[in-house]
XYZ file of C-alpha atoms in Angstrom:
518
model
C 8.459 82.491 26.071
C 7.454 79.391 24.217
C 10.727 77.165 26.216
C 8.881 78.553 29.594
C 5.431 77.603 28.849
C 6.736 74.121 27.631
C 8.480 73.800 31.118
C 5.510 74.855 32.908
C 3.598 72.276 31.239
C 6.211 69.377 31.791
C 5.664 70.121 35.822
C 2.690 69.734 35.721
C 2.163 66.250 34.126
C 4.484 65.277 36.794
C 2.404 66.513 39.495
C -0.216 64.704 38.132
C 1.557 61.267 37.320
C 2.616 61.546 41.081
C -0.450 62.136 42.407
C -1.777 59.190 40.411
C 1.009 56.959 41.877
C -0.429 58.336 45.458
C -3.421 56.510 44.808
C -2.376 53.443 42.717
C 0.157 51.989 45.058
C -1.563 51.539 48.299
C -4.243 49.719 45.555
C -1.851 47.436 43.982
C -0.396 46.293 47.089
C -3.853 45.171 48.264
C -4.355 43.379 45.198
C -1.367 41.234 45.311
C -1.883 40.306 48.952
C -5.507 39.478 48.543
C -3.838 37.434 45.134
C -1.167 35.720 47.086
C -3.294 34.926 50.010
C -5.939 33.202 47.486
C -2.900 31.520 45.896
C -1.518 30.176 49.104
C -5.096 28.700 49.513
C -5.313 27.007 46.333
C -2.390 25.741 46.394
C -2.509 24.243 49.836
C -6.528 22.183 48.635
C -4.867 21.183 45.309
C -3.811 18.161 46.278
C -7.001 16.956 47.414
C -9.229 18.746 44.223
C -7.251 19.251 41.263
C -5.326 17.051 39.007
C -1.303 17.667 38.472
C -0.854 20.491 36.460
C 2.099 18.858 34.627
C -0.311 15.601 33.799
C -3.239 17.106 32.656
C -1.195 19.570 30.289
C 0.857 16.624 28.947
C -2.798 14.724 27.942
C -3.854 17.532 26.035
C -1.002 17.829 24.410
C 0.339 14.931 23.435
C -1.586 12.026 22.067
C -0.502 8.604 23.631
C 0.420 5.684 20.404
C 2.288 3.313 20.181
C 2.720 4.325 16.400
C 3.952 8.142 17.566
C 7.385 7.466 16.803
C 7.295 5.632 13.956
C 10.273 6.356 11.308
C 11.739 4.849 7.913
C 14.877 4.430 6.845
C 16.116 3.112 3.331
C 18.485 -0.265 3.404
C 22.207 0.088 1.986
C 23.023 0.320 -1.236
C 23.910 -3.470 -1.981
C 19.841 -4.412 -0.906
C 18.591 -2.603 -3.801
C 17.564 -3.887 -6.995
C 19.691 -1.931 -9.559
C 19.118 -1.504 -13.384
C 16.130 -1.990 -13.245
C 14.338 -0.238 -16.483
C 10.727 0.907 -14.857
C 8.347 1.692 -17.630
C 7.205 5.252 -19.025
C 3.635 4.199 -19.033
C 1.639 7.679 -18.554
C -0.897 5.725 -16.380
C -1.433 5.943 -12.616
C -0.506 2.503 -11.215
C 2.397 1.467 -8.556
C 4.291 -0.397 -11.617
C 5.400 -2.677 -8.726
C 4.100 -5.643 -6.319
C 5.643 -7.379 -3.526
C 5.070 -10.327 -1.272
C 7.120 -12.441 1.211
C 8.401 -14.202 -2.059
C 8.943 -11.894 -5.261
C 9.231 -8.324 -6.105
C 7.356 -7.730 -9.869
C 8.096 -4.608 -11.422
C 6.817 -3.392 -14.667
C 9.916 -2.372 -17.167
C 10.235 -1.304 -20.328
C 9.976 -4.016 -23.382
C 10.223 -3.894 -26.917
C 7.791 -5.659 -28.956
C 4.672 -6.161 -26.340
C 4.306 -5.740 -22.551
C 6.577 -7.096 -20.351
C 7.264 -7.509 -16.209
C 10.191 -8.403 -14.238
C 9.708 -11.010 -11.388
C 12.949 -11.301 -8.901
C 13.344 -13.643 -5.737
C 13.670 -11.231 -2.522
C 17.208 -12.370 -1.948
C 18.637 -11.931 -5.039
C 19.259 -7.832 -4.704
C 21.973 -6.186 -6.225
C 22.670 -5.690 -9.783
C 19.864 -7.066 -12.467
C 21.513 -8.859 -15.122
C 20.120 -6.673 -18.261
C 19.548 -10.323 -19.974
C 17.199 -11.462 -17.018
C 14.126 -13.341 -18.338
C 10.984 -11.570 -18.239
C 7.319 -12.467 -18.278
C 6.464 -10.832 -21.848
C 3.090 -12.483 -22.858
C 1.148 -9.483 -23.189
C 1.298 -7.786 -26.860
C 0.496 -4.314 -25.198
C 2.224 -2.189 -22.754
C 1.342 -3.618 -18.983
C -0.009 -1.153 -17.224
C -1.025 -3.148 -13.710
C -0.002 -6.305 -11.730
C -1.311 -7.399 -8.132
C 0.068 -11.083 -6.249
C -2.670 -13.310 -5.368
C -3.316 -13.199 -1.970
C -3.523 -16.753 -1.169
C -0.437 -18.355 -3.311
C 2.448 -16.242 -3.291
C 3.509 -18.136 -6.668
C 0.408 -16.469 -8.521
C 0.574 -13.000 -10.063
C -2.371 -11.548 -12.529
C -1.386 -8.485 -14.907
C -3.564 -6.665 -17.320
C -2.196 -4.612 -20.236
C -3.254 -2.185 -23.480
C -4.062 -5.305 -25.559
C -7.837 -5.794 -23.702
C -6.569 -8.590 -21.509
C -5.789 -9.818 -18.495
C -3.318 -13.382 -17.327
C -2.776 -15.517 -15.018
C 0.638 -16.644 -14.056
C 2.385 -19.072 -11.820
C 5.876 -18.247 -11.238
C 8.225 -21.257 -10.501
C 9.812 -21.017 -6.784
C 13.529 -21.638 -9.066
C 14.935 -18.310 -10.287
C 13.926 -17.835 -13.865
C 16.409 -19.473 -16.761
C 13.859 -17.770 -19.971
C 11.605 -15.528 -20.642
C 8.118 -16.940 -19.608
C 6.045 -16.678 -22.030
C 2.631 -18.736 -21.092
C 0.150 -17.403 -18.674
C -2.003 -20.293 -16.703
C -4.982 -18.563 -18.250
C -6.035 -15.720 -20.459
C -8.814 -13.440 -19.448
C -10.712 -12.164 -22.720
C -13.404 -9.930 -21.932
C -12.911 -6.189 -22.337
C -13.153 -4.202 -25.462
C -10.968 -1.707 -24.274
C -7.607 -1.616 -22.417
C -7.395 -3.072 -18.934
C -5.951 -0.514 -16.511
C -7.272 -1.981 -12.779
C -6.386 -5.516 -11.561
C -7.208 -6.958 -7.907
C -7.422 -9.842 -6.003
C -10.404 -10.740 -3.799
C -9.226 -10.686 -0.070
C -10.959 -13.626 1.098
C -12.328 -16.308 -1.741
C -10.140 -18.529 -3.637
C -9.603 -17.579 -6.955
C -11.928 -14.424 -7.703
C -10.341 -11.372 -9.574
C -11.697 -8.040 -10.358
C -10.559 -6.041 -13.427
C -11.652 -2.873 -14.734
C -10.989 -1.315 -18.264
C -11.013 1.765 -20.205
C -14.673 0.539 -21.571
C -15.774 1.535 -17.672
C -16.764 -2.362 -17.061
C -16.141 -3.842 -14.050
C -16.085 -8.106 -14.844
C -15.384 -10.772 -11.662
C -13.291 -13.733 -12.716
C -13.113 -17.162 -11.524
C -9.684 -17.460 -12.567
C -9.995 -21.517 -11.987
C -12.496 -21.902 -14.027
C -11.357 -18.842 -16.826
C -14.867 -17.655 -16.951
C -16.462 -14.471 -15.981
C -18.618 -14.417 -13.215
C -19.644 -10.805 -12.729
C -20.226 -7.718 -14.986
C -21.353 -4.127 -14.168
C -21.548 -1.433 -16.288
C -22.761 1.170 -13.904
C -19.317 3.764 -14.115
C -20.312 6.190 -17.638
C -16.675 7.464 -17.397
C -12.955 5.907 -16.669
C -12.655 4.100 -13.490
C -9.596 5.693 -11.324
C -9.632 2.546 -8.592
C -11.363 -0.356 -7.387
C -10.854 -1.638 -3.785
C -12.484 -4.116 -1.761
C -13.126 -4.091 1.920
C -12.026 -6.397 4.558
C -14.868 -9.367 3.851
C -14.858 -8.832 0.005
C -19.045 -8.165 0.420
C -18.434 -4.819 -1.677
C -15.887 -2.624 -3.073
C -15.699 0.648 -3.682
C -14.305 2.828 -7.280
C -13.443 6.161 -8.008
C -14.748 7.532 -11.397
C -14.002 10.309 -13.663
C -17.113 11.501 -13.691
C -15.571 12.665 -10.100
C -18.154 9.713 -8.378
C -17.134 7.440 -5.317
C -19.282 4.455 -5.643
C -19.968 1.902 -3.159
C -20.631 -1.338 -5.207
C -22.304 -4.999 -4.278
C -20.644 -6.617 -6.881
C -23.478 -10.003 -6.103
C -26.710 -7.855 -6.400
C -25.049 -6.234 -9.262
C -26.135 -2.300 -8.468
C -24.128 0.826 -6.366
C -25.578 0.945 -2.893
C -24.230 4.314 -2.312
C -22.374 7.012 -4.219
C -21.277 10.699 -3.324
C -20.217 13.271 -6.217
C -17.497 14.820 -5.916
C -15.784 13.779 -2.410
C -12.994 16.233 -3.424
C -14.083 19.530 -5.319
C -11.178 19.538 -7.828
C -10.716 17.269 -11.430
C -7.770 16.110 -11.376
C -8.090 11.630 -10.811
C -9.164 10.746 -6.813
C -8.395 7.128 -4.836
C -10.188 5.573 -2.472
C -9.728 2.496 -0.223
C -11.789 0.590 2.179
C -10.448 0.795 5.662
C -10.969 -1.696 8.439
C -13.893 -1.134 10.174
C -16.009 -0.557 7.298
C -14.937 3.309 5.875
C -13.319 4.987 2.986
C -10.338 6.726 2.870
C -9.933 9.104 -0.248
C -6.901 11.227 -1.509
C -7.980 13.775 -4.564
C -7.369 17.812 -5.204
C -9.519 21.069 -3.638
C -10.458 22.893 -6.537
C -7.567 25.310 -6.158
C -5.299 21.966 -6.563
C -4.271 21.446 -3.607
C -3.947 17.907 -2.434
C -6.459 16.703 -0.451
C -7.476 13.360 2.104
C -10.761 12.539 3.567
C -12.265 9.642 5.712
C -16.013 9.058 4.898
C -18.803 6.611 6.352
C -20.193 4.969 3.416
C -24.289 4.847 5.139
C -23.632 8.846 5.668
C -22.032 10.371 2.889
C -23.410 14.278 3.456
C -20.460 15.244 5.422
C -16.718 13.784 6.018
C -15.475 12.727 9.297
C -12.482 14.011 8.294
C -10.937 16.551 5.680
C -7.163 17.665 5.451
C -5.325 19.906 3.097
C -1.603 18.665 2.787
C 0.246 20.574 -0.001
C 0.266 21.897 -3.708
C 1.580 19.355 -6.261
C 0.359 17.770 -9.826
C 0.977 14.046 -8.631
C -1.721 11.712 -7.505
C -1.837 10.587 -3.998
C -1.571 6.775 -3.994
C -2.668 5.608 -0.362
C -1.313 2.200 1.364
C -3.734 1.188 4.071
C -2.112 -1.440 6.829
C -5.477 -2.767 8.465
C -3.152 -4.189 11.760
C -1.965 -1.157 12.591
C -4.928 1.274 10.771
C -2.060 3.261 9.113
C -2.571 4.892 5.777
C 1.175 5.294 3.915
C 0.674 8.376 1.026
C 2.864 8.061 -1.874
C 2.769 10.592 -4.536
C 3.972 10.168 -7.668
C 6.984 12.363 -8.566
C 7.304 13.250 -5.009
C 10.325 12.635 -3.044
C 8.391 11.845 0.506
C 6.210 9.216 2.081
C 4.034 10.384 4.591
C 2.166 8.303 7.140
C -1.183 8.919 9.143
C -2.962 7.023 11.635
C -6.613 6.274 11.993
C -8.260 6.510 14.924
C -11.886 7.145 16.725
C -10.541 10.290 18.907
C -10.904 13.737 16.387
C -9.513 14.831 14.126
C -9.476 10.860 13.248
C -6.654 11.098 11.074
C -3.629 11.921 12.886
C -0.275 12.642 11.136
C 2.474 11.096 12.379
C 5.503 11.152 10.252
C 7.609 12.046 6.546
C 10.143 10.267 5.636
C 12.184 11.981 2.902
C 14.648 11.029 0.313
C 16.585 13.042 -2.672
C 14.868 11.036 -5.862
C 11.753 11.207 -6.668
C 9.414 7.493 -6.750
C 8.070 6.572 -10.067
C 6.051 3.900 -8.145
C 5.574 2.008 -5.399
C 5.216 -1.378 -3.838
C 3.459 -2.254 -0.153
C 5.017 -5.436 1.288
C 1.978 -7.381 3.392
C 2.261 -7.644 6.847
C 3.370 -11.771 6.822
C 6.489 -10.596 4.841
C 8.194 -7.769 7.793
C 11.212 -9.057 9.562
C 9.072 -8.781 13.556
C 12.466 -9.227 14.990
C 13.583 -5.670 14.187
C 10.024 -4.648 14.982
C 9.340 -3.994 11.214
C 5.652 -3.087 10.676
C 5.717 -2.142 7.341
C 8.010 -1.939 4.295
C 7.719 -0.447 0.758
C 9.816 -0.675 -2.364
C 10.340 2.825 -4.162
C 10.908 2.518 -7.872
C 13.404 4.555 -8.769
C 14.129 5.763 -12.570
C 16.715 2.827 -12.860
C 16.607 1.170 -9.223
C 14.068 -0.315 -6.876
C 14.682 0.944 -3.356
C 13.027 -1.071 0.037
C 12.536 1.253 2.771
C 11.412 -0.130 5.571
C 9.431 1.626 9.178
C 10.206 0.372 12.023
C 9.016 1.032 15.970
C 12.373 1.620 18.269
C 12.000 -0.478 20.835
C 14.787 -2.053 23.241
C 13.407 -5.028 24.482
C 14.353 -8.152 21.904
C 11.362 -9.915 22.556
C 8.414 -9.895 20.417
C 5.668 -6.888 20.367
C 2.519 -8.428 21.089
C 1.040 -4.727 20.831
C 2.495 -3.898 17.476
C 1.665 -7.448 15.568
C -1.491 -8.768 16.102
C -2.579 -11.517 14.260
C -2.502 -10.871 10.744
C -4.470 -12.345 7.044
C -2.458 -15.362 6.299
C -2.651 -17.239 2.793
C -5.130 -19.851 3.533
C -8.231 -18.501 1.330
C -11.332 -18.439 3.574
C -14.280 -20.010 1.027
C -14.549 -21.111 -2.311
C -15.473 -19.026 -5.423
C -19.068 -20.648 -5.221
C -19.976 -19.572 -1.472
C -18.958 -16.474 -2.275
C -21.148 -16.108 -5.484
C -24.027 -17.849 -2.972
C -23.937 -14.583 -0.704
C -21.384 -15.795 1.861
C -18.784 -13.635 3.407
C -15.937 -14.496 6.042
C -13.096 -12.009 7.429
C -9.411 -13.401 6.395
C -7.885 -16.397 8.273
C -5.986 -14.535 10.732
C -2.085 -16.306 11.560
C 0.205 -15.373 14.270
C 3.301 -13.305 13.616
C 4.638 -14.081 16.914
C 7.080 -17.001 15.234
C 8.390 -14.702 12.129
C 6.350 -15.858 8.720
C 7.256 -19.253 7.470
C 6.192 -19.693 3.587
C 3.932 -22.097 2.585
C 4.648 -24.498 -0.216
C 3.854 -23.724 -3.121
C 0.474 -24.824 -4.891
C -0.248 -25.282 -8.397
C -2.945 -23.235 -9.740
C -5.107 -25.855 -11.581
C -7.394 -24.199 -14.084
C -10.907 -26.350 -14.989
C -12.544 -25.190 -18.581
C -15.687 -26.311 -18.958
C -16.117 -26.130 -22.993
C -12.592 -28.510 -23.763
C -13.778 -27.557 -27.209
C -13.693 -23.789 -26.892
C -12.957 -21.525 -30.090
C -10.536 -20.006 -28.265
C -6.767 -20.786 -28.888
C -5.291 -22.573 -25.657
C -1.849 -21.380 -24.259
C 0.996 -23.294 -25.250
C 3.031 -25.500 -22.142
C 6.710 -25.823 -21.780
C 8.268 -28.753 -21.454
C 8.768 -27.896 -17.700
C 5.345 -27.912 -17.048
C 4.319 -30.935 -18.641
C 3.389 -33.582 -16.894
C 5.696 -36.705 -16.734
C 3.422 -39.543 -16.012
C 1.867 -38.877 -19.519
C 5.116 -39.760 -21.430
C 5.796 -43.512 -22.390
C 8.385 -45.516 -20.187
C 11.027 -45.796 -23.051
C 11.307 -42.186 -23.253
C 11.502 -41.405 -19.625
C 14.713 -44.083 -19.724
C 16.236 -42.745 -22.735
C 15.859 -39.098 -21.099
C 17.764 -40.896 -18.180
C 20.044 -41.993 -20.276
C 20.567 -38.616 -22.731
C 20.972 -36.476 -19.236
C 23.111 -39.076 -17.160
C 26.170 -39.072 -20.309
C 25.612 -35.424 -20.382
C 26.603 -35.043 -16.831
C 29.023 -37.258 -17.714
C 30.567 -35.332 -21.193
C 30.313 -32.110 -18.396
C 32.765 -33.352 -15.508
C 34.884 -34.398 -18.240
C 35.229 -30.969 -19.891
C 35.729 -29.876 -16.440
C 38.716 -31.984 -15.257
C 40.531 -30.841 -18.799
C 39.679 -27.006 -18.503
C 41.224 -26.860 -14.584
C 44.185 -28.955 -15.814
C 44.587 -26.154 -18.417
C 44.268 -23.713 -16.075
C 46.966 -24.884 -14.064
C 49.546 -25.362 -16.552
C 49.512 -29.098 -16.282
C 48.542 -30.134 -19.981
């Protein structure tokens, strides 16, 4: 009874589904002609209305740069800088600096603070005996080349300090041991040193006693002092003209600074909600670019406009990690390089006015993790393998250049990927800029490859010759010649000539030993 009454029931959803079909058919059928016919008509007043469908897809879907393709690649083994013993310091600073010259790293020293300085060219293996620059009495903890003589180098360390040094263009035969001039202002260790972009001979340093003093390093005298920051500064950077800078603060504060009227002009609090230490650099056309944690630790970048600082232009999450962000700004391109410290990855954005403003373009990925990092400027990248930017990864025991490149197959040189760039030539003097002047860098062409200036000697004017403090002691390299007495100069002559002399001597008896002759 039941299997009939189930059968029954079966027939007649059949029925039913059939006599739906009766009246759906003839109705689909109509639709798709009156559909085709409407396509046919479209298509055949496209031409003349609509764009390509292929075109306007590929627009909104791909963003045109020249920068897209962008990608790094790490040099062979024997154009590293091996043994190389980078220091332990537990403070946040690249430990390195580079320029078309030198590569300064900050090792590990017994006894005092101590920095290595190496030519470009002389990669490979580090000799462990290699002379260092070991003035400091404290643990170094940052270094920054002068922008304007690629022979000048400040540091600051743990002893309250900060020097001055001019590095000889001859590879190093001792340790060098006397700075051009000793900064002495601090109470506190000095953890931030920088260079003013533009004037000749200003430098900015920023200790542990949250003071802020400007130098005029030719003159060793302080120009400058704010003590506006009630908590440890993270960073200092300046922007493009060197009218103002702009710090990063425990007290989880970005400040904009006129370091000239002495006073912050603007300030947000907290630009990124988490604690954890924030960076922020001054782009080129005049806004910040920060790196810092959410409040769930996540790590975090934003672009901000320092006359509007109620809402971001931009904010991006990127990933969950304990190291700090340290961000490498490239104002030719407008590329910001992230480094993170422990991390194994560089990645790379680019800035522009279209949203979301900050576009990511690229990782580049190794197997070590980077204890620090250097940023090579834009003079010093080889334009014939259409180099725009290369950085030097410390290593635990080896400093590793990477360099990013643009593929491109035509030899001849990118106008569109090396504009001209800040050359060394400094654009005022220490006292225009103290007067309220402010000039962009002198701009050079890259179009010839970058040719190093000679090198200048950094001449250092105090205005108290009876000042309590000690002076520096000179080597006899640096002294000057024309003060010694004629006799000596001739009996140096003499002393060095039968020298040379005693030398080929020894030389002509060890190669006739050598060869079994004697």
């Amino acid at each position: 009874m039941e299997a009939a009454t189930f059968r029954s029931k079966r027939k007649k959803r059949l029925a039913n589904t059939k006599t739906k079909n009766k009246f759906c058919e003839p109705l689909f059928l109509l639709l798709c002609a009156s559909n085709l016919h409407c396509f046919s008509i479209i298509s055949f007043f496209s031409p003349f209305f609509l764009p390509p469908l292929s075109s306007a897809m590929s627009r909104s879907i791909v963003r045109q740069s020249k920068f897209r393709h962008v990608f790094g690649q790490a040099v062979k083994a024997d154009q590293s800088y091996d043994d190389i013993r980078v220091s332990k310091v537990t403070w946040d600073s690249s430990f390195c600096a580079v320029n078309p010259k030198f590569l300064a790293v900050i090792v590990e020293s017994s006894g005092g603070g101590a920095f290595l300085v190496l030519p470009l060219s002389k990669s490979g293996r580090v000799d462990k005996n290699y002379p260092l620059v070991i003035g400091h009495s404290g643990p170094v903890l940052d270094i920054d080349w002068c922008p304007h003589d690629d022979n000048i180098i400040a540091s600051c360390s743990e002893d309250c300090t900060a020097m001055v040094w001019q590095i000889p263009d001859h590879t190093l035969t001792r340790p060098l041991s006397d700075p051009v001039v000793v900064l002495e202002g601090h109470s506190k260790r000095v953890g931030i040193v920088t260079w003013h972009p533009t004037a000749r001979n200003i430098l900015l340093t920023a200790g542990s006693d949250n003071l802020i003093i400007v130098w005029n390093v030719g003159a060793g005298e302080p120009l400058i002092s704010m003590d506006d920051h009630p908590d440890l500064i993270y960073s200092v950077s300046w922007n493009r003209n060197g009218s103002l800078f702009c710090t990063t603060c425990k007290d989880r504060r970005l400040r904009v600074c006129d370091p000239r009227k002495r006073e912050v002009v603007a300030e947000r609090l907290a630009p990124h909600e988490g604690i954890r230490p924030m960076r922020a650099i001054f782009i080129r056309d005049g806004n910040i670019f920060t790196t810092g944690f959410t409040r769930m630790s996540q790590r975090e970048l934003g672009l901000w406009d320092p006359t509007n600082f109620e809402e971001p232009i931009a904010l991006l999450e990127l990933d969950t990690s304990n190291g700090v962000l340290l961000p490498y700004y490239d104002p030719d391109a407008n590329m910001v390089y992230l480094c993170g410290k422990g991390d194994s990855s560089i990645r790379y954005f680019e800035i522009t006015e279209e949203p979301p403003y900050v576009h990511y373009l690229s990782t580049f990925s190794s197997k070590e993790p980077q204890r620090g990092m250097g940023f090579m400027p834009k003079r010093g990248v080889d334009v014939s393998k259409c180099e725009i930017a290369r950085l030097y990864k410390l290593l635990d025991k080896k400093c590793e250049p990477i360099t990013m490149t643009v593929p491109r197959k035509s030899d001849l040189f990118q106008d569109d990927l090396y504009p001209d760039t800040a050359g060394p030539e400094p654009a005022m003097e220490p006292e225009e800029w103290l007067d309220g002047r402010d000039e962009d860098p002198i701009l050079v062409s890259m179009r010839e490859g970058y040719v190093p200036p000679k090198s200048r000697e950094l001449k250092v004017v105090k205005k108290n010759v009876l000042d309590s403090r000690p002076t520096t002691r000179r080597s006899m390299s640096t002294m000057d010649t024309n003060s010694l007495p004629v006799s000596s100069i001739q009996n140096l002559k003499a002393t060095v000539l039968s020298q040379e002399k005693r030398i080929c001597d020894l030389e002509d008896k060890l190669s006739q030993f050598t060869n079994g002759t004697d």
